[in-house]
Amino acid sequence: FVVTPMGSSSNQPQEIEEGEAGFALLFPKIDGVKIHTFHFSKDVKNRVFDESKFAEAGLKNNPDLRVVLLFGYNSWKSGATRFLHQIVNPLNEKSIILAGGQVESFTSLTSENNQAQPGDACGVVGLAFSGPQIQSATVLLDQDVADERTAEAAMQRLKAANIPEHNSLGFMFACVGRGYRHYKTKRNMEADAFRKFFPNVPLFGFFGHGEIGCDRIVTGNFVLRECNDIKDDLLHGYTTVMTLIHFGSTK
């Protein structure tokens, strides 16, 4: 897991790679921001996902949709990757930031998702953030990012998006193959690089079994500027997706 203790910008974000760990994010009511939760589980009887469920989750016909965090679970299950593509592809629009990763399993405390699920079921849970004042950007650290210099260069690109640091959160979704082993025993490399360029932004995330996201640096009028040669390739391995979300000015 990646956590900033107490969520305080005065604390150093930590990459925790041994043992079990967890964190919770509690979002207060934010004027002008709507947060939808959703849970899509794979239907073994139907190969095609019912896209009408997108509208119920605020993911369709929503011009204020800005950011979607996606978390796939039980990705080892047959058909899981195909199902994830059915969720990600319709959301792969230039006006929406997508980020997240794949985990072994999840526990939901929301009543609508607390129904018994088969142990080997696969699906996607997530959060959708809507609001005209939301600003966001994301960068992809691929396998070539393997030392302090290249990690900081990626953070410089994220910094260049000019996302305000106040009332903002950072999210880091990394492959289990990265961390201190990838950086030749130097620990906390990516979290430290983020902290260097965003000293006032708490950082949260996890090490998973696949990453969701791409380079999307967005200008003030929310026009996508591509930063790499692979356009809209959202599913990755052995990478890190670093995302910054700004929820608007506080009164």
GROMACS .gro file of C-alpha atoms in nm:
model
  251
    1PHE     CA    1   0.000   0.000   0.000
    2VAL     CA    2   0.095   0.364  -0.035
    3VAL     CA    3  -0.024   0.589   0.245
    4THR     CA    4   0.030   0.935   0.385
    5PRO     CA    5  -0.011   0.892   0.762
    6MET     CA    6  -0.319   1.073   0.893
    7GLY     CA    7  -0.365   1.218   0.544
    8SER     CA    8  -0.160   1.517   0.654
    9SER     CA    9   0.062   1.697   0.405
   10SER     CA   10   0.316   1.741   0.684
   11ASN     CA   11   0.375   1.364   0.684
   12GLN     CA   12   0.592   1.177   0.437
   13PRO     CA   13   0.406   0.934   0.206
   14GLN     CA   14   0.519   0.576   0.262
   15GLU     CA   15   0.539   0.278   0.029
   16ILE     CA   16   0.460  -0.027   0.246
   17GLU     CA   17   0.570  -0.343   0.068
   18GLU     CA   18   0.581  -0.603   0.348
   19GLY     CA   19   0.295  -0.747   0.550
   20GLU     CA   20  -0.067  -0.646   0.533
   21ALA     CA   21  -0.181  -0.285   0.532
   22GLY     CA   22  -0.479  -0.073   0.445
   23PHE     CA   23  -0.617   0.277   0.446
   24ALA     CA   24  -0.950   0.454   0.428
   25LEU     CA   25  -1.048   0.773   0.251
   26LEU     CA   26  -1.341   0.966   0.391
   27PHE     CA   27  -1.469   1.237   0.158
   28PRO     CA   28  -1.667   1.522   0.313
   29LYS     CA   29  -1.944   1.691   0.124
   30ILE     CA   30  -1.775   1.917  -0.129
   31ASP     CA   31  -1.977   2.194  -0.291
   32GLY     CA   32  -2.007   2.132  -0.663
   33VAL     CA   33  -1.860   1.780  -0.648
   34LYS     CA   34  -2.058   1.458  -0.682
   35ILE     CA   35  -1.900   1.122  -0.599
   36HIS     CA   36  -2.070   0.809  -0.730
   37THR     CA   37  -1.970   0.460  -0.621
   38PHE     CA   38  -2.027   0.163  -0.848
   39HIS     CA   39  -1.976  -0.212  -0.859
   40PHE     CA   40  -2.000  -0.411  -1.180
   41SER     CA   41  -1.967  -0.788  -1.147
   42LYS     CA   42  -1.926  -1.022  -1.442
   43ASP     CA   43  -2.243  -1.205  -1.536
   44VAL     CA   44  -2.151  -1.562  -1.625
   45LYS     CA   45  -2.466  -1.590  -1.839
   46ASN     CA   46  -2.394  -1.288  -2.059
   47ARG     CA   47  -2.071  -1.220  -2.248
   48VAL     CA   48  -2.173  -0.860  -2.323
   49PHE     CA   49  -2.189  -0.603  -2.044
   50ASP     CA   50  -2.516  -0.410  -2.013
   51GLU     CA   51  -2.400  -0.052  -2.068
   52SER     CA   52  -2.725   0.087  -1.928
   53LYS     CA   53  -2.562   0.033  -1.590
   54PHE     CA   54  -2.319   0.314  -1.675
   55ALA     CA   55  -2.595   0.575  -1.654
   56GLU     CA   56  -2.702   0.451  -1.310
   57ALA     CA   57  -2.346   0.501  -1.187
   58GLY     CA   58  -2.315   0.852  -1.332
   59LEU     CA   59  -2.074   0.730  -1.601
   60LYS     CA   60  -2.288   0.813  -1.904
   61ASN     CA   61  -2.470   1.127  -2.022
   62ASN     CA   62  -2.281   1.319  -1.755
   63PRO     CA   63  -2.101   1.622  -1.903
   64ASP     CA   64  -1.946   1.705  -1.562
   65LEU     CA   65  -1.774   1.367  -1.525
   66ARG     CA   66  -1.402   1.434  -1.478
   67VAL     CA   67  -1.230   1.140  -1.305
   68VAL     CA   68  -1.303   0.768  -1.267
   69LEU     CA   69  -1.098   0.549  -1.032
   70LEU     CA   70  -1.134   0.181  -1.129
   71PHE     CA   71  -1.034  -0.128  -0.930
   72GLY     CA   72  -1.061  -0.471  -1.087
   73TYR     CA   73  -1.064  -0.778  -0.864
   74ASN     CA   74  -0.997  -1.148  -0.921
   75SER     CA   75  -0.817  -1.066  -1.243
   76TRP     CA   76  -0.695  -1.427  -1.265
   77LYS     CA   77  -1.050  -1.545  -1.336
   78SER     CA   78  -1.128  -1.658  -1.690
   79GLY     CA   79  -1.283  -1.369  -1.881
   80ALA     CA   80  -1.175  -1.105  -1.630
   81THR     CA   81  -0.953  -0.913  -1.872
   82ARG     CA   82  -1.223  -0.915  -2.139
   83PHE     CA   83  -1.477  -0.788  -1.886
   84LEU     CA   84  -1.240  -0.511  -1.776
   85HIS     CA   85  -1.205  -0.400  -2.138
   86GLN     CA   86  -1.585  -0.383  -2.165
   87ILE     CA   87  -1.585  -0.138  -1.874
   88VAL     CA   88  -1.280   0.067  -1.967
   89ASN     CA   89  -1.329   0.106  -2.343
   90PRO     CA   90  -1.660   0.302  -2.331
   91LEU     CA   91  -1.507   0.537  -2.072
   92ASN     CA   92  -1.192   0.596  -2.275
   93GLU     CA   93  -1.279   0.954  -2.367
   94LYS     CA   94  -1.052   1.254  -2.388
   95SER     CA   95  -1.250   1.447  -2.126
   96ILE     CA   96  -1.222   1.178  -1.858
   97ILE     CA   97  -0.920   1.079  -1.649
   98LEU     CA   98  -0.913   0.705  -1.582
   99ALA     CA   99  -0.681   0.552  -1.323
  100GLY     CA  100  -0.664   0.249  -1.098
  101GLY     CA  101  -0.537  -0.105  -1.073
  102GLN     CA  102  -0.618  -0.469  -1.019
  103VAL     CA  103  -0.629  -0.642  -0.680
  104GLU     CA  104  -0.680  -0.998  -0.561
  105SER     CA  105  -1.007  -0.927  -0.380
  106PHE     CA  106  -1.199  -0.648  -0.214
  107THR     CA  107  -1.441  -0.584   0.070
  108SER     CA  108  -1.717  -0.330   0.027
  109LEU     CA  109  -1.896  -0.175   0.322
  110THR     CA  110  -2.171  -0.019   0.113
  111SER     CA  111  -2.507  -0.183   0.164
  112GLU     CA  112  -2.588  -0.227  -0.205
  113ASN     CA  113  -2.260  -0.412  -0.264
  114ASN     CA  114  -2.274  -0.626   0.047
  115GLN     CA  115  -2.458  -0.910  -0.123
  116ALA     CA  116  -2.282  -1.243  -0.120
  117GLN     CA  117  -2.052  -1.289  -0.418
  118PRO     CA  118  -1.891  -1.619  -0.526
  119GLY     CA  119  -1.532  -1.637  -0.411
  120ASP     CA  120  -1.404  -1.659  -0.768
  121ALA     CA  121  -1.632  -1.388  -0.911
  122CYS     CA  122  -1.461  -1.104  -1.096
  123GLY     CA  123  -1.566  -0.748  -1.143
  124VAL     CA  124  -1.486  -0.380  -1.112
  125VAL     CA  125  -1.556  -0.136  -0.831
  126GLY     CA  126  -1.489   0.233  -0.848
  127LEU     CA  127  -1.550   0.598  -0.777
  128ALA     CA  128  -1.669   0.856  -1.028
  129PHE     CA  129  -1.597   1.224  -0.955
  130SER     CA  130  -1.814   1.484  -1.126
  131GLY     CA  131  -1.798   1.861  -1.104
  132PRO     CA  132  -1.702   2.150  -1.334
  133GLN     CA  133  -1.431   2.273  -1.095
  134ILE     CA  134  -1.249   1.938  -1.074
  135GLN     CA  135  -0.905   1.935  -1.235
  136SER     CA  136  -0.696   1.624  -1.286
  137ALA     CA  137  -0.393   1.488  -1.467
  138THR     CA  138  -0.209   1.158  -1.475
  139VAL     CA  139   0.124   1.019  -1.592
  140LEU     CA  140   0.242   0.665  -1.662
  141LEU     CA  141   0.581   0.550  -1.535
  142ASP     CA  142   0.679   0.261  -1.761
  143GLN     CA  143   0.954   0.002  -1.720
  144ASP     CA  144   1.216   0.249  -1.845
  145VAL     CA  145   1.157   0.462  -1.534
  146ALA     CA  146   1.404   0.283  -1.311
  147ASP     CA  147   1.607   0.541  -1.121
  148GLU     CA  148   1.568   0.865  -0.930
  149ARG     CA  149   1.630   1.086  -1.232
  150THR     CA  150   1.364   0.928  -1.453
  151ALA     CA  151   1.112   0.905  -1.168
  152GLU     CA  152   1.152   1.276  -1.098
  153ALA     CA  153   1.123   1.353  -1.471
  154ALA     CA  154   0.780   1.187  -1.469
  155MET     CA  155   0.677   1.399  -1.170
  156GLN     CA  156   0.797   1.709  -1.353
  157ARG     CA  157   0.555   1.629  -1.635
  158LEU     CA  158   0.273   1.592  -1.384
  159LYS     CA  159   0.375   1.920  -1.222
  160ALA     CA  160   0.363   2.090  -1.563
  161ALA     CA  161  -0.014   2.032  -1.573
  162ASN     CA  162  -0.039   2.318  -1.319
  163ILE     CA  163  -0.299   2.144  -1.104
  164PRO     CA  164  -0.347   2.343  -0.779
  165GLU     CA  165  -0.204   2.166  -0.475
  166HIS     CA  166  -0.459   2.290  -0.221
  167ASN     CA  167  -0.767   2.070  -0.178
  168SER     CA  168  -0.602   1.800  -0.389
  169LEU     CA  169  -0.517   1.429  -0.353
  170GLY     CA  170  -0.255   1.214  -0.520
  171PHE     CA  171  -0.305   0.849  -0.612
  172MET     CA  172  -0.032   0.597  -0.695
  173PHE     CA  173  -0.118   0.261  -0.850
  174ALA     CA  174   0.195   0.052  -0.898
  175CYS     CA  175   0.279  -0.302  -1.003
  176VAL     CA  176   0.395  -0.544  -0.734
  177GLY     CA  177   0.706  -0.584  -0.949
  178ARG     CA  178   0.813  -0.225  -0.887
  179GLY     CA  179   0.900  -0.074  -0.549
  180TYR     CA  180   1.245  -0.119  -0.401
  181ARG     CA  181   1.325  -0.430  -0.609
  182HIS     CA  182   1.267  -0.241  -0.932
  183TYR     CA  183   1.477   0.049  -0.808
  184LYS     CA  184   1.763  -0.180  -0.701
  185THR     CA  185   1.691  -0.181  -0.326
  186LYS     CA  186   1.628   0.194  -0.292
  187ARG     CA  187   1.298   0.223  -0.109
  188ASN     CA  188   1.016   0.476  -0.139
  189MET     CA  189   1.154   0.609  -0.467
  190GLU     CA  190   0.830   0.703  -0.641
  191ALA     CA  191   0.655   0.834  -0.331
  192ASP     CA  192   0.960   1.048  -0.254
  193ALA     CA  193   0.965   1.182  -0.610
  194PHE     CA  194   0.599   1.277  -0.579
  195ARG     CA  195   0.662   1.445  -0.244
  196LYS     CA  196   0.947   1.649  -0.392
  197PHE     CA  197   0.720   1.812  -0.651
  198PHE     CA  198   0.394   1.805  -0.452
  199PRO     CA  199   0.494   1.865  -0.088
  200ASN     CA  200   0.143   1.966   0.017
  201VAL     CA  201  -0.056   1.682  -0.144
  202PRO     CA  202  -0.132   1.357   0.046
  203LEU     CA  203  -0.061   1.042  -0.158
  204PHE     CA  204  -0.251   0.712  -0.141
  205GLY     CA  205  -0.258   0.392  -0.345
  206PHE     CA  206  -0.139   0.033  -0.365
  207PHE     CA  207   0.079  -0.223  -0.538
  208GLY     CA  208  -0.141  -0.443  -0.756
  209HIS     CA  209  -0.150  -0.699  -1.037
  210GLY     CA  210  -0.206  -0.460  -1.325
  211GLU     CA  211  -0.242  -0.086  -1.371
  212ILE     CA  212  -0.512   0.122  -1.536
  213GLY     CA  213  -0.427   0.461  -1.684
  214CYS     CA  214  -0.208   0.648  -1.931
  215ASP     CA  215  -0.032   0.979  -1.983
  216ARG     CA  216  -0.303   1.242  -1.974
  217ILE     CA  217  -0.186   1.591  -1.902
  218VAL     CA  218  -0.485   1.824  -1.936
  219THR     CA  219  -0.492   2.195  -2.008
  220GLY     CA  220  -0.723   2.448  -1.844
  221ASN     CA  221  -1.005   2.396  -2.094
  222PHE     CA  222  -0.979   2.021  -2.045
  223VAL     CA  223  -0.824   1.936  -2.379
  224LEU     CA  224  -0.612   1.622  -2.382
  225ARG     CA  225  -0.246   1.660  -2.474
  226GLU     CA  226  -0.092   1.322  -2.553
  227CYS     CA  227   0.248   1.268  -2.395
  228ASN     CA  228   0.351   0.935  -2.545
  229ASP     CA  229   0.329   0.742  -2.869
  230ILE     CA  230   0.076   0.485  -2.745
  231LYS     CA  231  -0.261   0.655  -2.759
  232ASP     CA  232  -0.524   0.551  -2.505
  233ASP     CA  233  -0.355   0.225  -2.403
  234LEU     CA  234  -0.504   0.195  -2.055
  235LEU     CA  235  -0.415  -0.154  -1.929
  236HIS     CA  236  -0.055  -0.215  -1.826
  237GLY     CA  237   0.187  -0.431  -1.630
  238TYR     CA  238   0.513  -0.340  -1.450
  239THR     CA  239   0.420   0.028  -1.451
  240THR     CA  240   0.303   0.296  -1.209
  241VAL     CA  241   0.012   0.531  -1.270
  242MET     CA  242   0.039   0.858  -1.077
  243THR     CA  243  -0.275   1.071  -1.064
  244LEU     CA  244  -0.352   1.413  -0.918
  245ILE     CA  245  -0.709   1.527  -0.847
  246HIS     CA  246  -0.804   1.881  -0.746
  247PHE     CA  247  -1.156   1.929  -0.605
  248GLY     CA  248  -1.181   2.306  -0.646
  249SER     CA  249  -1.109   2.605  -0.428
  250THR     CA  250  -1.210   2.590  -0.062
  251LYS     CA  251  -1.405   2.878   0.085
   0.00000   0.00000   0.00000
